[in-house]
mmCIF file of N, CA and C in Angstrom:
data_model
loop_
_atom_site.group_PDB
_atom_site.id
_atom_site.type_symbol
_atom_site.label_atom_id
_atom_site.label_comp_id
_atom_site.label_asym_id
_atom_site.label_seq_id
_atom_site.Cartn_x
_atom_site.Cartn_y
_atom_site.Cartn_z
ATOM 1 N N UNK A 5 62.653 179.729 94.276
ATOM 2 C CA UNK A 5 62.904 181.019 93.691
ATOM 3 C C UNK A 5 63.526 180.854 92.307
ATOM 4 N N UNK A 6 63.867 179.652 92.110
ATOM 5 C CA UNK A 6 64.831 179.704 90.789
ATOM 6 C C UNK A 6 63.977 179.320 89.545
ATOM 7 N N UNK A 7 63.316 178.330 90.349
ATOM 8 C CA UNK A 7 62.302 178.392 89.673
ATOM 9 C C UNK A 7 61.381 179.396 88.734
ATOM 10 N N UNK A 8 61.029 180.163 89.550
ATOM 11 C CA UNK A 8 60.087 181.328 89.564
ATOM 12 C C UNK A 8 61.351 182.301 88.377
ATOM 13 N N UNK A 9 62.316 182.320 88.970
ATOM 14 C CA UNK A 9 63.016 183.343 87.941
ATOM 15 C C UNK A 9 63.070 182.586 86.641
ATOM 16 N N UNK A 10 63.244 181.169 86.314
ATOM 17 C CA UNK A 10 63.724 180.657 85.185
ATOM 18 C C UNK A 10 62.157 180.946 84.327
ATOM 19 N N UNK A 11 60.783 180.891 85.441
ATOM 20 C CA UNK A 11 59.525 181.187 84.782
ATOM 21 C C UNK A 11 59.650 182.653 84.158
ATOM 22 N N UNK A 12 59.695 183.249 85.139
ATOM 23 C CA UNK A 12 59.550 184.693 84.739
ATOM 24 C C UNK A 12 60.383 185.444 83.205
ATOM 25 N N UNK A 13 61.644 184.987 83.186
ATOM 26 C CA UNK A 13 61.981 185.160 82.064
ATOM 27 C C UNK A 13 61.550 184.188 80.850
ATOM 28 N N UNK A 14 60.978 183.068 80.963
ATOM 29 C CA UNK A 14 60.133 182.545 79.604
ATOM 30 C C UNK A 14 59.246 183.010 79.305
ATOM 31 N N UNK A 15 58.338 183.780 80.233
ATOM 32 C CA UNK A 15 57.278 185.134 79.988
ATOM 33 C C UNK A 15 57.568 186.105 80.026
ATOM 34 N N UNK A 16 58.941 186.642 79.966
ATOM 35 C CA UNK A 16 59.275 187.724 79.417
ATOM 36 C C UNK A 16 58.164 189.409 80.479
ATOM 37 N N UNK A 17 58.200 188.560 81.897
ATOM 38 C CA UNK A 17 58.474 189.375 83.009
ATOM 39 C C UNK A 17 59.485 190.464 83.063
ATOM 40 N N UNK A 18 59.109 191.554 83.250
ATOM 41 C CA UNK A 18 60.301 192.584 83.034
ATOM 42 C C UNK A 18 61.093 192.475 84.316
ATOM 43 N N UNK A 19 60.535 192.198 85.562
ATOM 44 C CA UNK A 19 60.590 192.133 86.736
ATOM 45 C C UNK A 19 60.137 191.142 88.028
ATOM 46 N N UNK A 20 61.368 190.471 88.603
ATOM 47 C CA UNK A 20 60.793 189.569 89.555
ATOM 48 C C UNK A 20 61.678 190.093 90.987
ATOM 49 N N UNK A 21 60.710 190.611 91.811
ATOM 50 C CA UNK A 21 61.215 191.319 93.406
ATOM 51 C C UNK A 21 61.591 190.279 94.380
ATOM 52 N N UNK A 22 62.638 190.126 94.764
ATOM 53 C CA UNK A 22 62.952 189.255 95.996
ATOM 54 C C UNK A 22 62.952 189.808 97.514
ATOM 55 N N UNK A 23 62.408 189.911 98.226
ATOM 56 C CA UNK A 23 61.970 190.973 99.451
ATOM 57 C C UNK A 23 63.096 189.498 100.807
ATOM 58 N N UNK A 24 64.115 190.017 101.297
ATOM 59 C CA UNK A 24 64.534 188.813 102.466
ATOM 60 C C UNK A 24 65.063 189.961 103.368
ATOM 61 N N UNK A 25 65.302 189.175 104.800
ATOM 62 C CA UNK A 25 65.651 189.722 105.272
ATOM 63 C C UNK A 25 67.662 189.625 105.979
ATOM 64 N N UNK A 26 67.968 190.058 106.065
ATOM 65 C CA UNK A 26 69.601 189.915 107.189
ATOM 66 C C UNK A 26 69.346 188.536 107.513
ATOM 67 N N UNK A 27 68.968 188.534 108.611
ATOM 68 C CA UNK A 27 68.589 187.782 109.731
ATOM 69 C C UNK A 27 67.863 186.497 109.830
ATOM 70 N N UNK A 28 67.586 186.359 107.981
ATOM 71 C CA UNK A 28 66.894 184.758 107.844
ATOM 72 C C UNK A 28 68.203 183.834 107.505
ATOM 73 N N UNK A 29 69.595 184.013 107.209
ATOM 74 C CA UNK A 29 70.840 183.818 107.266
ATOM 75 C C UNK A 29 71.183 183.522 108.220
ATOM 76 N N UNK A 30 70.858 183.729 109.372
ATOM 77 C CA UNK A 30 71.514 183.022 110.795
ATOM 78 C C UNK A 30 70.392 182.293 111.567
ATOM 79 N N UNK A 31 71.139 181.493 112.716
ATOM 80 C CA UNK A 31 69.933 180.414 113.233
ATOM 81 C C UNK A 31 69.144 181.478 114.054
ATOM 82 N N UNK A 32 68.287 180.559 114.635
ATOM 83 C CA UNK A 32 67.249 181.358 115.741
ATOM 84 C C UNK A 32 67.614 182.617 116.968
ATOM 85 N N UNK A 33 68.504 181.628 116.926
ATOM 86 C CA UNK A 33 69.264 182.399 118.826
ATOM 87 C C UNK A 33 70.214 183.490 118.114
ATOM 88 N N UNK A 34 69.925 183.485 116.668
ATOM 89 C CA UNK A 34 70.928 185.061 115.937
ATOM 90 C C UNK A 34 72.911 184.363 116.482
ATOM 91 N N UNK A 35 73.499 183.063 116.654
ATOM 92 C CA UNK A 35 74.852 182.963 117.304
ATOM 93 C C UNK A 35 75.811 182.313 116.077
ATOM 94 N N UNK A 36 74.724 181.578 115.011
ATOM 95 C CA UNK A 36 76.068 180.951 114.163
ATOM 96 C C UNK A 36 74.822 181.261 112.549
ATOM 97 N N UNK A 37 75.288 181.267 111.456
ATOM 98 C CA UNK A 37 75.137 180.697 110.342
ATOM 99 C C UNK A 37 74.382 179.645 110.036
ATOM 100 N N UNK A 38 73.280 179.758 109.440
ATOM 101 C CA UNK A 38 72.258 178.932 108.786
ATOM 102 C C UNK A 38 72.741 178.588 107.922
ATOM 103 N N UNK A 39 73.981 177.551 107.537
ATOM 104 C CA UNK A 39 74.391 176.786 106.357
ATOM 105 C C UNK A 39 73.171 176.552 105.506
ATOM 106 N N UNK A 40 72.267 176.034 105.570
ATOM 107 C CA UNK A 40 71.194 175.545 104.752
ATOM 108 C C UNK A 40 70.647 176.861 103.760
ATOM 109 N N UNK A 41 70.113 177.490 104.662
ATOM 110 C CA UNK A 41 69.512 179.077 104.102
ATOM 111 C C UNK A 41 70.852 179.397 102.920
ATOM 112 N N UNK A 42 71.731 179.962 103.696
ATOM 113 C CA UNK A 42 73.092 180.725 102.960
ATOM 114 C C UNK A 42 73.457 180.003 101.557
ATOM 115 N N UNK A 43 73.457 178.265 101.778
ATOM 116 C CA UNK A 43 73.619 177.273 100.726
ATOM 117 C C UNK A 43 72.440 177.838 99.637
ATOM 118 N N UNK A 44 71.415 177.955 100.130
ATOM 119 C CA UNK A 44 70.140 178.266 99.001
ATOM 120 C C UNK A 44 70.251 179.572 98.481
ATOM 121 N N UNK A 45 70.287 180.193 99.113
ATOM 122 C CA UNK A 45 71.184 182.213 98.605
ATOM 123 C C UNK A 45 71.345 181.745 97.906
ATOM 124 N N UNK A 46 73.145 181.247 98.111
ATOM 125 C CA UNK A 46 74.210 181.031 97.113
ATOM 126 C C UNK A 46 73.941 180.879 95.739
ATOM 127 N N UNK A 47 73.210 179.055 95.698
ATOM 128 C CA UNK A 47 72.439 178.567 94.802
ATOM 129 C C UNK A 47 71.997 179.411 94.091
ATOM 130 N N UNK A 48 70.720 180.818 94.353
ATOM 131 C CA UNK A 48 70.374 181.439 93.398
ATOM 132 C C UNK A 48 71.009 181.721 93.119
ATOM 133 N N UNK A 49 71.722 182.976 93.903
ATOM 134 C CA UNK A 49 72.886 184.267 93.148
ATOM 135 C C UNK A 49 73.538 183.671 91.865
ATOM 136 N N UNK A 50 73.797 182.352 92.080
ATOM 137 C CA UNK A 50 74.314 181.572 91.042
ATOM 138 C C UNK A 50 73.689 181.383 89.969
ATOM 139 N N UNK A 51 72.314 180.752 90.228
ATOM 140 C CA UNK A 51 71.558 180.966 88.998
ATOM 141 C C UNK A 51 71.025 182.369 88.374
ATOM 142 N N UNK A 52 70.817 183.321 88.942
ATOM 143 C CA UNK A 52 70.717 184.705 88.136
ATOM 144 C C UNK A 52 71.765 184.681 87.354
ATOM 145 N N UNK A 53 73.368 184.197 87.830
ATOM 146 C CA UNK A 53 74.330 185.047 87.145
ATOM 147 C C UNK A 53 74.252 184.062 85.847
ATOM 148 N N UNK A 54 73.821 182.877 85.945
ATOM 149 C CA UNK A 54 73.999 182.270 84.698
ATOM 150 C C UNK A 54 72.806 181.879 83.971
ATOM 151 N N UNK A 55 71.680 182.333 84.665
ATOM 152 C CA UNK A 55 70.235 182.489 83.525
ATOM 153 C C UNK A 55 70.465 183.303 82.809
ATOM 154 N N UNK A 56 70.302 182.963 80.904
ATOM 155 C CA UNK A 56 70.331 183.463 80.062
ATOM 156 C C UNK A 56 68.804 185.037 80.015
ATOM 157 N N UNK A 57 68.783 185.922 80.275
ATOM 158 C CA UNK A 57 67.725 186.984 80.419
ATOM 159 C C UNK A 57 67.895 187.529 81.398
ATOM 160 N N UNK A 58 68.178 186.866 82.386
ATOM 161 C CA UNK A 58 68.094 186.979 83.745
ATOM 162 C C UNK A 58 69.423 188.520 84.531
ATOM 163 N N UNK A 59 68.877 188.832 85.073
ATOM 164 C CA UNK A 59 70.348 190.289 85.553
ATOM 165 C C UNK A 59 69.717 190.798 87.337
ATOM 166 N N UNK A 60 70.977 191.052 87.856
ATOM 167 C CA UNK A 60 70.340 191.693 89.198
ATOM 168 C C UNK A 60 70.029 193.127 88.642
ATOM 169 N N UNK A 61 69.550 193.617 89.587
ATOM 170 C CA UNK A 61 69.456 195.148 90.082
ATOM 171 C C UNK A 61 68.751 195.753 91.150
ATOM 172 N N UNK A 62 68.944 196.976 91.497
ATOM 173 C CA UNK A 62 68.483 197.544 92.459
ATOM 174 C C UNK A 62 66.846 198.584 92.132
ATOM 175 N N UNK A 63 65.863 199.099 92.857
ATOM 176 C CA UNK A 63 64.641 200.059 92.119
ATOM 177 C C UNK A 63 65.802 201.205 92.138
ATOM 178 N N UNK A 64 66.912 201.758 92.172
ATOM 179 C CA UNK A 64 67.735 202.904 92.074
ATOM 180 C C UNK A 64 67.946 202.593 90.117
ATOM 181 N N UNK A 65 69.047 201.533 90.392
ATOM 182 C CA UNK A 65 68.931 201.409 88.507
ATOM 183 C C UNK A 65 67.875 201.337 87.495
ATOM 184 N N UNK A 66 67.096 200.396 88.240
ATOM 185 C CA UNK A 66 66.250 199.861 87.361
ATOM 186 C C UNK A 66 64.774 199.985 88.088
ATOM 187 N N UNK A 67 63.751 201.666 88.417
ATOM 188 C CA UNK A 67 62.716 201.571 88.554
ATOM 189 C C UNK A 67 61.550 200.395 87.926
ATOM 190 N N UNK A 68 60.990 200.051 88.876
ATOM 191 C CA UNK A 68 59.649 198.976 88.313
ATOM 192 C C UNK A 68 58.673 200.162 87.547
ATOM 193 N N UNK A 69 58.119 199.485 86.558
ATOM 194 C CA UNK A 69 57.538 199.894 85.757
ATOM 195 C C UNK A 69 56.307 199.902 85.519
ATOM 196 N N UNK A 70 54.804 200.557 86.418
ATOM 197 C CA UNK A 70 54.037 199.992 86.520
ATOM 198 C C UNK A 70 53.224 200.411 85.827
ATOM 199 N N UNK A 71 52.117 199.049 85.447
ATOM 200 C CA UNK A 71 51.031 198.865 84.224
ATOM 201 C C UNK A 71 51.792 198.953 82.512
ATOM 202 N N UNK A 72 53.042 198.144 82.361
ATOM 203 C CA UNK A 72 53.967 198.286 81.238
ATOM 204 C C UNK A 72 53.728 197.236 80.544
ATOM 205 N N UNK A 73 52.210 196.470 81.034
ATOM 206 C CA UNK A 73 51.887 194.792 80.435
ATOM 207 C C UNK A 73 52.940 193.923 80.355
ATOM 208 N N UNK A 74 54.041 193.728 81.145
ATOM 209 C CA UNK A 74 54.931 192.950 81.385
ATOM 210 C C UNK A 74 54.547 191.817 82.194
ATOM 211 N N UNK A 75 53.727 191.712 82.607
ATOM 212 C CA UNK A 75 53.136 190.680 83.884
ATOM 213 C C UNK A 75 52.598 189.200 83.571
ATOM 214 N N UNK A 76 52.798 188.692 84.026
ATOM 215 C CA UNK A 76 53.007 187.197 83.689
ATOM 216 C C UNK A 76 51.684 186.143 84.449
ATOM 217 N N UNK A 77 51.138 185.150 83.716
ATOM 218 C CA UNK A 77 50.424 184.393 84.561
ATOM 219 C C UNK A 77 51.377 183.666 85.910
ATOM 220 N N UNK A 78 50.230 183.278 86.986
ATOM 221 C CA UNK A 78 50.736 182.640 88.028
ATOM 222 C C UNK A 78 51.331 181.285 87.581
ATOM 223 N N UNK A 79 52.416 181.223 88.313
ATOM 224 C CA UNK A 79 53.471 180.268 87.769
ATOM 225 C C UNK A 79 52.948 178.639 88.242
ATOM 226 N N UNK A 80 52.375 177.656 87.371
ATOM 227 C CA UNK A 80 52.335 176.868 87.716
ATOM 228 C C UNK A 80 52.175 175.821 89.153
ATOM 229 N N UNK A 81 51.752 175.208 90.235
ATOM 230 C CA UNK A 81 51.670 174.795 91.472
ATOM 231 C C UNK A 81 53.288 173.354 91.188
ATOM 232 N N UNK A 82 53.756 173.308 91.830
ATOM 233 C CA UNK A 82 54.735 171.946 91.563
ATOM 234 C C UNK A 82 54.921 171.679 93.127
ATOM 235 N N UNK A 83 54.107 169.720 93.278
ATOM 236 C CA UNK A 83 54.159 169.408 93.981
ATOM 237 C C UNK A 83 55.345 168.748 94.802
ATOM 238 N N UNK A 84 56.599 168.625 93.789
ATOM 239 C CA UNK A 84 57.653 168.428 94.087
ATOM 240 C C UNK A 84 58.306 169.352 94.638
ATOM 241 N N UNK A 85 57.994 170.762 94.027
ATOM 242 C CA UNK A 85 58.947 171.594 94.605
ATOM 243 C C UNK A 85 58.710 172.215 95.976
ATOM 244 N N UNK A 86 57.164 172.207 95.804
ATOM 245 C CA UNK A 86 56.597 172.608 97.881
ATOM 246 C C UNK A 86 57.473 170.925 98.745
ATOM 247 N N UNK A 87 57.247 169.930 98.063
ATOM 248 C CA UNK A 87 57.678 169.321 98.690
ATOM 249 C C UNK A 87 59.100 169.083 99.258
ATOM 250 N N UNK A 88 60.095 169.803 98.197
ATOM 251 C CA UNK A 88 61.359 169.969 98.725
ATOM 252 C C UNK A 88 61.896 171.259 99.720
ATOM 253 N N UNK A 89 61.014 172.211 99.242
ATOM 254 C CA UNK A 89 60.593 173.003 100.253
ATOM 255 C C UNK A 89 60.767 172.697 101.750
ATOM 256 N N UNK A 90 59.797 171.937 102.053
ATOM 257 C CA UNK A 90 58.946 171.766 103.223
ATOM 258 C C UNK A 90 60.506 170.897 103.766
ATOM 259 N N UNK A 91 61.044 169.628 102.880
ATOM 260 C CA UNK A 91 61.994 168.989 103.791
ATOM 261 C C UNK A 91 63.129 169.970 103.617
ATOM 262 N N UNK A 92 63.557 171.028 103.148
ATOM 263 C CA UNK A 92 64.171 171.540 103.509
ATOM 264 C C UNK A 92 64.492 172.519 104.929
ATOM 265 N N UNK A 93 62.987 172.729 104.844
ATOM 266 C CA UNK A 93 62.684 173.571 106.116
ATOM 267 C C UNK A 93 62.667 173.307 107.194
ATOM 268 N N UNK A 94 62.086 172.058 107.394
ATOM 269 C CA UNK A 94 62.356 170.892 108.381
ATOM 270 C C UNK A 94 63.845 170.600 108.598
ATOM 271 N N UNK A 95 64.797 170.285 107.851
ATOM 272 C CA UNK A 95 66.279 170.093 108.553
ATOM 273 C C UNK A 95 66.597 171.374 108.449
ATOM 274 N N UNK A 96 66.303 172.581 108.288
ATOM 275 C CA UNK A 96 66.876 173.234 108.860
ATOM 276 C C UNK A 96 66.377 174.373 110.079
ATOM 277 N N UNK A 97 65.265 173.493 110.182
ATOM 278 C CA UNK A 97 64.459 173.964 111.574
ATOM 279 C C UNK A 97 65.046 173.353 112.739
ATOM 280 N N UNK A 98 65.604 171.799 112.558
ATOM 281 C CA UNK A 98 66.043 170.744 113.003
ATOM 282 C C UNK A 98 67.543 171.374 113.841
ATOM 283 N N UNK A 99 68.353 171.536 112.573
ATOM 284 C CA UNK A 99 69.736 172.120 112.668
ATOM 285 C C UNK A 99 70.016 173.176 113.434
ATOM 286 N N UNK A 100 68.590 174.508 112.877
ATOM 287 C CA UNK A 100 69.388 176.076 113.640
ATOM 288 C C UNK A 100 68.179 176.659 114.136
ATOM 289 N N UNK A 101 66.933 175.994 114.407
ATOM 290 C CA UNK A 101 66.206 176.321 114.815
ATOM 291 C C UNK A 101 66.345 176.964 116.804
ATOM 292 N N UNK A 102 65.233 176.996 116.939
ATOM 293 C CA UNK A 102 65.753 177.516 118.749
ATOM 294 C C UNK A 102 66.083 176.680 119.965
ATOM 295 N N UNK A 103 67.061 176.254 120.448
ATOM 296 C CA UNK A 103 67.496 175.722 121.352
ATOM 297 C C UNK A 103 66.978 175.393 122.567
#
């Protein structure tokens, strides 16, 4: 995702939507904290606040704007980054997955 945001503002994207849910924050059985997940949140929230362009908001403040030619080509494939992906997902399928 940080990725994608650090893209989106070098193309001068007016808008990048993050859609998650509650409940991808805790393990399977819903009983403790997905350290891993929450660690990666974090991580962004962090990087929005300190990407230069970059700002939160809600569609209340800041309606999307549609057909405003703001839209950006598809961001590059990076085989490193599916790949850190994937072992991420894996230990933490490992960790808080279902019992």
């Amino acid at each position: 995702m940080a990725a994608a945001l650090r893209f989106c503002v070098r193309e001068g994207v007016a808008m990048f939507n993050i859609v998650s849910h509650s409940f991808e924050l805790m393990s399977r059985d819903r009983r403790r904290a997905n350290a891993i997940v929450r660690g990666r949140f974090a991580r962004f929230c962090e990087t929005v606040a300190t990407t230069p362009g970059a700002h939160g908001a809600t569609f209340t403040s800041r309606p999307p704007q549609i057909g405003d030619g703001t839209g950006a080509a598809g961001m590059p494939h990076s085989e490193i980054r599916s790949a850190a992906r994937v072992a991420e997902q894996l230990a933490s399928n490992a960790l808080y997955g279902a019992s």
